[in-house]
Backbone as a ProteinNet text record, in pm:
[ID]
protein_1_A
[PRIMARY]
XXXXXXXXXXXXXXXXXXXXXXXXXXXXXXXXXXXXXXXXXXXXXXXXXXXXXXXXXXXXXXXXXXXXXXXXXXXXXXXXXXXXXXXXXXXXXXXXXXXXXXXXXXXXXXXXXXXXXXXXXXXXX
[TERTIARY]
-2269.8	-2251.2	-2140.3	-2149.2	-2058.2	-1926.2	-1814.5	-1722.1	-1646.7	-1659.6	-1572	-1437.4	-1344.5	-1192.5	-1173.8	-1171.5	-1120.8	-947.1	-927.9	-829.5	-800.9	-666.8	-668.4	-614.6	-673.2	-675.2	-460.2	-438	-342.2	-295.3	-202.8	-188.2	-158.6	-229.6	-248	-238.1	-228.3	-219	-350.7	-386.3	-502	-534.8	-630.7	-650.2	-593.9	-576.9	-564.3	-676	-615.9	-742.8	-671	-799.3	-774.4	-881.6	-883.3	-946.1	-934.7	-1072	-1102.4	-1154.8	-1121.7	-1216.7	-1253	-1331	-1396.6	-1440	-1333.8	-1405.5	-1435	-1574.5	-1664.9	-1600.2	-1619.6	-1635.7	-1723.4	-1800.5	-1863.6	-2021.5	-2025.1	-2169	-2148.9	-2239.4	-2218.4	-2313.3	-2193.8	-2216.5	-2354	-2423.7	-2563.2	-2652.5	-2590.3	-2746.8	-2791.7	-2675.2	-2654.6	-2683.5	-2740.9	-2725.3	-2568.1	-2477.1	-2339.9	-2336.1	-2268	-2262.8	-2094.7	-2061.1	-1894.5	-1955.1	-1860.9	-1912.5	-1722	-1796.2	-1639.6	-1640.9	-1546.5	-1518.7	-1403.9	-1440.2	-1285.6	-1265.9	-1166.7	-1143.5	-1203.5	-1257.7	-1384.7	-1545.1	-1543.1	-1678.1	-1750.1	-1888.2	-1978	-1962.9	-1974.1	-1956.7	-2084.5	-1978.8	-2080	-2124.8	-2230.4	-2264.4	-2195.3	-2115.8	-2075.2	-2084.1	-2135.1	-2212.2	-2273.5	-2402.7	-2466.8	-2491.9	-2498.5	-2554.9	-2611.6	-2704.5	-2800.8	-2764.5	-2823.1	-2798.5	-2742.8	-2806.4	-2775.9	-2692.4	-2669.3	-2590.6	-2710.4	-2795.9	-2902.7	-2948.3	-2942	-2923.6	-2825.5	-2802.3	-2677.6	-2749.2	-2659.9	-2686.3	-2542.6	-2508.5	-2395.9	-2463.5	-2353.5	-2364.2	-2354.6	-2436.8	-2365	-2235	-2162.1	-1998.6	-1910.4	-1950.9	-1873.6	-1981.6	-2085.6	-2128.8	-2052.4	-2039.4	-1940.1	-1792	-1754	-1638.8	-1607.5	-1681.5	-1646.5	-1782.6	-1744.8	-1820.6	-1828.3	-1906.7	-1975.4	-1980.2	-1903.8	-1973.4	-1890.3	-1969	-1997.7	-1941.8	-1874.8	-1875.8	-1859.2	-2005.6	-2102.5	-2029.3	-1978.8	-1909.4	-1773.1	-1671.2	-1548.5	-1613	-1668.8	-1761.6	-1698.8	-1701.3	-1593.3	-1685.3	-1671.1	-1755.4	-1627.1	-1623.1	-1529.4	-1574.6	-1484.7	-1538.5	-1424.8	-1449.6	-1389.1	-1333	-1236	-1233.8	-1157.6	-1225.1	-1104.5	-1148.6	-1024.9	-1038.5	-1082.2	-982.4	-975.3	-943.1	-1002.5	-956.3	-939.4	-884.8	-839.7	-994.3	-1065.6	-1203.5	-1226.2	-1208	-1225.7	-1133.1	-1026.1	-977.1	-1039.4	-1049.2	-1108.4	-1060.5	-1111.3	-1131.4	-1254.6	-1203.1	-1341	-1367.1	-1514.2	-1574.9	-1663.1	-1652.9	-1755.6	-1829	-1965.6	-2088.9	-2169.6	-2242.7	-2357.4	-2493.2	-2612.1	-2759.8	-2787	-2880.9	-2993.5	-3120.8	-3111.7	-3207.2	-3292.9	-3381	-3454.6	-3418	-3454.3	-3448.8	-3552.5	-3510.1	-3432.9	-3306.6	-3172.2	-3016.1	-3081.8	-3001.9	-2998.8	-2876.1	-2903.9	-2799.9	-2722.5	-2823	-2766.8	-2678.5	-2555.7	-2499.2	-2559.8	-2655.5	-2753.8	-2822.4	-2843.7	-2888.7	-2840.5	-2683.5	-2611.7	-2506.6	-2555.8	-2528.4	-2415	-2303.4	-2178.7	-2141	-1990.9	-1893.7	-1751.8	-1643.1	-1518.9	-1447.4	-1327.9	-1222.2	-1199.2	-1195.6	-1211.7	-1042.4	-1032.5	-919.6	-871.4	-756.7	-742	-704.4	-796.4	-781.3	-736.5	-586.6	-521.7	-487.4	-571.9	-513.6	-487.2	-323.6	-270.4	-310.2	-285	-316.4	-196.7
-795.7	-769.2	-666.9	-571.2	-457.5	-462.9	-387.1	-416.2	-253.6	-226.8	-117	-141.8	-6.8	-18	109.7	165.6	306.4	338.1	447.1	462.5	612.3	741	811.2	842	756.8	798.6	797.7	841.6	846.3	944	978.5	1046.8	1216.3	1272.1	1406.4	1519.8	1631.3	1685.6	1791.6	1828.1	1885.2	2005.7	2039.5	2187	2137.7	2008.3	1962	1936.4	1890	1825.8	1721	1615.2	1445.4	1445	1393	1332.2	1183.4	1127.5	976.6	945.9	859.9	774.7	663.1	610.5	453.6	451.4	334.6	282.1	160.5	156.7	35.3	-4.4	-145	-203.8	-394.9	-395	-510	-495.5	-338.2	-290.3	-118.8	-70.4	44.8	150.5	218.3	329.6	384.8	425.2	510	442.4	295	198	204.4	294.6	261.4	386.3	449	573.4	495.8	590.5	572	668	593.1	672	604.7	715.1	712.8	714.6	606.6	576.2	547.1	591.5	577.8	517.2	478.3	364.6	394.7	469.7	529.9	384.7	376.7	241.3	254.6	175.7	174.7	226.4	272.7	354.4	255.6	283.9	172.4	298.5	214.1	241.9	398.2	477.8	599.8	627.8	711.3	752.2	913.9	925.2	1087.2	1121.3	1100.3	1143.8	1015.3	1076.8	1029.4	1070.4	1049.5	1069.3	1029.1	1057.7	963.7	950	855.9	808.6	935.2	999.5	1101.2	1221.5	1219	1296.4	1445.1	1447.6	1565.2	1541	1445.1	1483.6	1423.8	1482.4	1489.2	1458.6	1399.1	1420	1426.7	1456.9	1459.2	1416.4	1379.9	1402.3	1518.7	1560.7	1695.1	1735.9	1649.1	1653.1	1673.2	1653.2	1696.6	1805.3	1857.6	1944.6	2083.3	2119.6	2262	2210.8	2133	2089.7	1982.1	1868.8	1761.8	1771.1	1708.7	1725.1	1560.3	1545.6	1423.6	1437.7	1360.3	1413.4	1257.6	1256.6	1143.9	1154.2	1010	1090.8	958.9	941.5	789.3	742.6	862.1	793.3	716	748.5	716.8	584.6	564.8	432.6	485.6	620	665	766.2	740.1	874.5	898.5	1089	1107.6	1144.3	1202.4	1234.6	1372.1	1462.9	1540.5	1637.8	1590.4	1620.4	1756.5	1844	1981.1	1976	2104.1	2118.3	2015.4	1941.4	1829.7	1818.9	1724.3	1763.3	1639.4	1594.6	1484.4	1355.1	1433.9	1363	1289.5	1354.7	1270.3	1126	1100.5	987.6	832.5	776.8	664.3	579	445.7	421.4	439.6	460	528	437.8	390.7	286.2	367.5	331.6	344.1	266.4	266.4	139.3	152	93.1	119.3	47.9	93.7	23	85.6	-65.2	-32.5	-41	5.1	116.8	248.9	289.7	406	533.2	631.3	697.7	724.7	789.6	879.9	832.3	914.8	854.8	803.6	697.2	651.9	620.6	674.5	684.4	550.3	475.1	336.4	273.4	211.8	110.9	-19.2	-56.2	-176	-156	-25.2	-28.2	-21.6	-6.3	-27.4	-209.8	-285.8	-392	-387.3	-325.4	-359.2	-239.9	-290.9	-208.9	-236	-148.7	-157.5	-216.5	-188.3	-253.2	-144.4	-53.3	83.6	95.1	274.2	319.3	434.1	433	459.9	624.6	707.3	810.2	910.3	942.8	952.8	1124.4	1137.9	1321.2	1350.1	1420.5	1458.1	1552.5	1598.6	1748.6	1781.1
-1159.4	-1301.5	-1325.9	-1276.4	-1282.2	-1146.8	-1258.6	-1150.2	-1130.8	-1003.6	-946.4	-900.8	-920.6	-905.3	-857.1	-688.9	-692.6	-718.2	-754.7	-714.6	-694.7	-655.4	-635.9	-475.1	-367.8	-246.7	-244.5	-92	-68.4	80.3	122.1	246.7	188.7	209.2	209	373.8	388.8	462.3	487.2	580.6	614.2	546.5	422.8	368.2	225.7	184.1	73.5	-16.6	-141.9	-225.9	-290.9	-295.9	-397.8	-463.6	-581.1	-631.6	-686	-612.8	-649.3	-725.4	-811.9	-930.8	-908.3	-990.8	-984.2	-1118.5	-1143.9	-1302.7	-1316.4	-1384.7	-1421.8	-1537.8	-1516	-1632.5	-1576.6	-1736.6	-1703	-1721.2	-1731.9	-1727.2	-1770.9	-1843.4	-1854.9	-1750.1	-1703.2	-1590.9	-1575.5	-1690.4	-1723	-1666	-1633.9	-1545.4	-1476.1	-1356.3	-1212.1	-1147.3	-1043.6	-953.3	-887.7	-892.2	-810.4	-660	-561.3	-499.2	-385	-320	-235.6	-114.6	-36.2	77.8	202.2	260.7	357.3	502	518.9	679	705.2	869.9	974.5	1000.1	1067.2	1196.1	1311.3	1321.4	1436.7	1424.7	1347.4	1263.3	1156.1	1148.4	1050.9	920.3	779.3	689.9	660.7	627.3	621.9	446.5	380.1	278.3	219.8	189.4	158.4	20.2	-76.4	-213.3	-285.8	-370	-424.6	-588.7	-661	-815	-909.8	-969.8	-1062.6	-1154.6	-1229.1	-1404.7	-1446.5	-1460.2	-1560.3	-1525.2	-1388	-1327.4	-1255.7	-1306.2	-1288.2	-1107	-1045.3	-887.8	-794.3	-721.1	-655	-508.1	-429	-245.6	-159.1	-68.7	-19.3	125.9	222.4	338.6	414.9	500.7	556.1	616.1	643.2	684.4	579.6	410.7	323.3	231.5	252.1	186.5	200.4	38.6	8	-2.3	69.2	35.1	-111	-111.8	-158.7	-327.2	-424.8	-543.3	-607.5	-629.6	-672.3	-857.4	-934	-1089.5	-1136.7	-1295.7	-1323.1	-1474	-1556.1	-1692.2	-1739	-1792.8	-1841.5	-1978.3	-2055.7	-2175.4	-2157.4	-1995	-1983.2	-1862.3	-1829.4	-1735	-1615.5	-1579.3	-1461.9	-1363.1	-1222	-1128.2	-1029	-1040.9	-941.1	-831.6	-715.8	-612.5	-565.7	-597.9	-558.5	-426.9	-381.2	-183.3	-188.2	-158.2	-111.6	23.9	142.3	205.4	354.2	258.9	346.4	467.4	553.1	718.6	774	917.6	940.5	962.9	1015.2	1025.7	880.1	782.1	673.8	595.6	679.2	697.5	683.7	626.2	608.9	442.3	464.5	348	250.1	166	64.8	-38.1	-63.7	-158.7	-227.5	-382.1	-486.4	-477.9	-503.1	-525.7	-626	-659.8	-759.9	-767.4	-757.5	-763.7	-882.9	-900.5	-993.5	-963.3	-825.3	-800	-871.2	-823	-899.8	-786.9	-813.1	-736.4	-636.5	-513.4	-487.7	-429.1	-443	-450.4	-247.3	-235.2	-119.6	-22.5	95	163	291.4	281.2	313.6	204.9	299.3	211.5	193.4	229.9	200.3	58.8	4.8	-86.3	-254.2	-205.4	-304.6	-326.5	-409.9	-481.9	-498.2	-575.2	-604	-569.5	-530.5	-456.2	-460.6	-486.6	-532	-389.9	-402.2	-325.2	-227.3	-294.9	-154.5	-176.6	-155.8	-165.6	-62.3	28.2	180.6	120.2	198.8	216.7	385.3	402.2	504.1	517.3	581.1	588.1	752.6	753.6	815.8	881	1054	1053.7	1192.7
[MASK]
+++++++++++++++++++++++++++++++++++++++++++++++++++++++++++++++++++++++++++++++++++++++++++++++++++++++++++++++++++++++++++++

């Protein structure tokens, strides 16, 4: 039903910051817990933030906790993902998804239904 589009990623250098977006359309955002999910080359698709309808809970992975910010803004159909302190480990391509699921935010990608095109995030070091 809903359709994701990231964009934002790009080649950055180590101790940087990006920010990624993903905008819905097709469905309005408030339906869905959203959450960013990323794939190195050679690596199975990992979970690195989570957020609910309403934005009131959050989950991260522990490899981007303190660094990276998860926030949501239901009137623009848009969730960002905010990367500082970026490091080369965090290299991958990065996908938005969305369930309509209940909570609690979930950290398998099995449990999220739709999912964008994914946008390559490349940091130098």
């Amino acid at each position: 039903q809903v359709q994701l589009v990231e964009s934002g990623g790009g080649l950055v250098q180590a101790g940087d910051s990006l920010r990624l977006s993903c905008a819905a359309s097709g469905g309005t955002l408030s339906s869905y817990i959203m959450g960013w999910f990323r794939q190195a080359p050679g690596n199975e698709r990992e979970f690195v933030a989570g957020i609910s309808r309403r934005g009131s809970s959050i989950s991260y992975a522990d490899s981007v906790m303190g660094r990276f910010t998860i926030a949501r803004d239901n009137a623009e159909n848009t969730v960002y993902l905010q990367m500082s302190s970026l490091k080369s480990e965090d290299t991958g391509v990065y996908y938005c998804a969305a369930t309509g699921s209940s909570l609690p935010i979930r950290r398998s990608a099995n449990s999220y239904g739709y999912w964008g095109q994914g946008t390559q995030v490349t940091v130098s070091s």
